[in-house]
mmCIF file of C-alpha atoms in Angstrom:
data_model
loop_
_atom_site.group_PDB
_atom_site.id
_atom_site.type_symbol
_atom_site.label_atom_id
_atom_site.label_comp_id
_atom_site.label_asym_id
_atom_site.label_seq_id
_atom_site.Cartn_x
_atom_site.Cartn_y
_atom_site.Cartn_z
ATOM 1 C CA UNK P 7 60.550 69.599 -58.988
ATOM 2 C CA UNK P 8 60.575 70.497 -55.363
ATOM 3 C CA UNK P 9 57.593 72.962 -54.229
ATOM 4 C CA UNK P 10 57.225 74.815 -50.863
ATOM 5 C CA UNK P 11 54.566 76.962 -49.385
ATOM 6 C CA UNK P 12 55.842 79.639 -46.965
ATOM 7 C CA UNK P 13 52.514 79.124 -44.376
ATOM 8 C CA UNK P 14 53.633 75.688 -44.018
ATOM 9 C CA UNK P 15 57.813 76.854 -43.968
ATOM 10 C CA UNK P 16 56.923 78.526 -41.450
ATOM 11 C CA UNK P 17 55.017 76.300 -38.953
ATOM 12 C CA UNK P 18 57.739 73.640 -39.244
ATOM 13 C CA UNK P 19 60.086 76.283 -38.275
ATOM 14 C CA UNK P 20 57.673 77.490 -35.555
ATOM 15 C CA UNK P 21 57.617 73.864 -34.004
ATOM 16 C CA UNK P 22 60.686 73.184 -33.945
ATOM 17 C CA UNK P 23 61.384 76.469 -31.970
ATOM 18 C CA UNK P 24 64.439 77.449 -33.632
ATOM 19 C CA UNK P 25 65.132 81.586 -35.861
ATOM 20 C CA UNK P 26 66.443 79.324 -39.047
ATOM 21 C CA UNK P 27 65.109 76.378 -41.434
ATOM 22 C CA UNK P 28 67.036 75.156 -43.982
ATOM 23 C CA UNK P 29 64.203 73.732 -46.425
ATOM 24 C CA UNK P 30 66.292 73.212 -49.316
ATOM 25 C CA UNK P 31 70.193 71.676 -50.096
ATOM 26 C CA UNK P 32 71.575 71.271 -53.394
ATOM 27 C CA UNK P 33 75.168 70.592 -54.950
ATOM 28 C CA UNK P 34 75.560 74.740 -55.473
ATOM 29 C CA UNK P 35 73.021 76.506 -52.931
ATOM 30 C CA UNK P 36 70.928 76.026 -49.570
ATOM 31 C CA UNK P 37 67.776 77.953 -49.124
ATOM 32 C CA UNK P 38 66.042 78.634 -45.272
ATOM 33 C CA UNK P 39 63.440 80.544 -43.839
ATOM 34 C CA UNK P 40 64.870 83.020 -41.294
ATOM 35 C CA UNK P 41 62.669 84.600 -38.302
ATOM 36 C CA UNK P 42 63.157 87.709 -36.271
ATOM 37 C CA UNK P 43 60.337 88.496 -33.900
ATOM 38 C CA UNK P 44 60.230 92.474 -33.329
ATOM 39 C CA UNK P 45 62.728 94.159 -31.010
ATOM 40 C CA UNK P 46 64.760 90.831 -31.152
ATOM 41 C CA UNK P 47 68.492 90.961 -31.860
ATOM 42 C CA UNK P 48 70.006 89.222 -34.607
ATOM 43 C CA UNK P 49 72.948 87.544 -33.499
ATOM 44 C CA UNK P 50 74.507 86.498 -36.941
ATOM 45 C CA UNK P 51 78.063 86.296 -37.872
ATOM 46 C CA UNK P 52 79.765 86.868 -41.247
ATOM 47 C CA UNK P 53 79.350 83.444 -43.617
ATOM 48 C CA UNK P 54 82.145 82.044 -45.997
ATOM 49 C CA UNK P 55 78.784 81.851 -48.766
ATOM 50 C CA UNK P 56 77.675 84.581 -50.556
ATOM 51 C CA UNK P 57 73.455 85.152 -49.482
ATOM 52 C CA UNK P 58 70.546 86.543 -51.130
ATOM 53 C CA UNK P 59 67.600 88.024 -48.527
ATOM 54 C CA UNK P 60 64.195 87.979 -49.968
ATOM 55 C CA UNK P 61 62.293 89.551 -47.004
ATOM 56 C CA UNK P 62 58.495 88.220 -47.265
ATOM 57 C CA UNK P 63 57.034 90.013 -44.188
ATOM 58 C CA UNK P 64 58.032 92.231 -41.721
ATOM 59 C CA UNK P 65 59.802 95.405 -41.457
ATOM 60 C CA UNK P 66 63.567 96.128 -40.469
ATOM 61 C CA UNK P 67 66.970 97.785 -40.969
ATOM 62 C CA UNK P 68 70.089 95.432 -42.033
ATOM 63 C CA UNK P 69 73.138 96.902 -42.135
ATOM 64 C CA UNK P 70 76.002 95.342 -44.629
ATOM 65 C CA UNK P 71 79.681 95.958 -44.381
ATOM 66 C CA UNK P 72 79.154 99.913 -43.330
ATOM 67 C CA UNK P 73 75.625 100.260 -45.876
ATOM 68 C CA UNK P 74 72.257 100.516 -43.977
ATOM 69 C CA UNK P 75 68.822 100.344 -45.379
ATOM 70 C CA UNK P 76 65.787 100.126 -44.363
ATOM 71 C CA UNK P 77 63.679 96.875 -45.627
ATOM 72 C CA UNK P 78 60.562 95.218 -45.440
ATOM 73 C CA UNK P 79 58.293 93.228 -47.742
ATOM 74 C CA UNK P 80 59.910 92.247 -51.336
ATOM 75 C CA UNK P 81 62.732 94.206 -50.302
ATOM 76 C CA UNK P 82 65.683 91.697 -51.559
ATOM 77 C CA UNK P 83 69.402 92.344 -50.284
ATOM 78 C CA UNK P 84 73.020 90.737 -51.751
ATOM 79 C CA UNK P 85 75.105 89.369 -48.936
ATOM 80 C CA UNK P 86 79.075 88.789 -50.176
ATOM 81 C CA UNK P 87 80.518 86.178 -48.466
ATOM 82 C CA UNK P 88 82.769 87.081 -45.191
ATOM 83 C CA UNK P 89 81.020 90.662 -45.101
ATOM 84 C CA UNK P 90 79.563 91.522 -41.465
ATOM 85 C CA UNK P 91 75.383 91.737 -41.646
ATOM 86 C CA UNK P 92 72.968 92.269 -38.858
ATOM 87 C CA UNK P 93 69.417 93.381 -39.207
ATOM 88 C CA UNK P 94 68.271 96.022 -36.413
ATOM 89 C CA UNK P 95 65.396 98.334 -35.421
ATOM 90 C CA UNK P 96 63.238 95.408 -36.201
ATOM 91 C CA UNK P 97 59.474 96.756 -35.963
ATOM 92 C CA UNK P 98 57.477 94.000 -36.985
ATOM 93 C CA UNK P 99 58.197 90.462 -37.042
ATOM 94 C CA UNK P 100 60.416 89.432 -40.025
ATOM 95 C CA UNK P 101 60.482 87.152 -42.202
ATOM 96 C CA UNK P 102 63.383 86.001 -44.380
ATOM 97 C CA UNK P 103 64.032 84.152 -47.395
ATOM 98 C CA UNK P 104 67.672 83.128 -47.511
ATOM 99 C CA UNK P 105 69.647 82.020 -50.241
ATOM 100 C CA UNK P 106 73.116 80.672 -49.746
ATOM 101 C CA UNK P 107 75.952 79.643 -52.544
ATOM 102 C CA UNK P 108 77.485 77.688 -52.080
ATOM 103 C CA UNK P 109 75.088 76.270 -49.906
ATOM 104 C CA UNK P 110 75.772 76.944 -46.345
ATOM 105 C CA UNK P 111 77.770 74.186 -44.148
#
């Protein structure tokens, strides 16, 4: 069994000063912790993995393909691979569970 706790996610990620950690590799998926700090931009492009958001804090739009909603804590959004995604209008710092499959390369 492999066990995380998002406090401690999170400081790793903090330290090593970077939006993404990938916590979490196996044979079919790669998990990460994704950051957005309010009024930031996310500069994402379009994956060749399909992704799961789990938003654990924050509140923001995401638009998918030519869908917007709004999202925010437990909100949990279906990526398919090669779609363009971008969250936006990000009014408190976000916080992002991400789920890739296959995992991400």
């Amino acid at each position: 069994m492999k066990a995380f706790r998002l406090d401690e996610l999170e400081a790793e990620r903090a330290a090593n000063d970077g939006a993404y950690l990938q916590f979490l590799r196996e044979r079919n998926m790669s998990v990460g912790l994704y950051a957005l700090d309010a009024g930031e931009h996310d500069r994402q492009q379009p994956h060749n993995q399909d992704e799961v958001y789990f938003v654990v804090s924050g509140r923001a739009a995401i638009t998918v393909g030519l869908e917007t909603s709004e999202v925010a804590r437990g909100s949990v959004v279906y990526v398919p691979a090669g779609v363009a995604h971008k969250f936006h209008h990000i009014s408190e710092d976000l916080r992002v569970l991400v789920v890739f499959s296959p995992p991400e390369s």
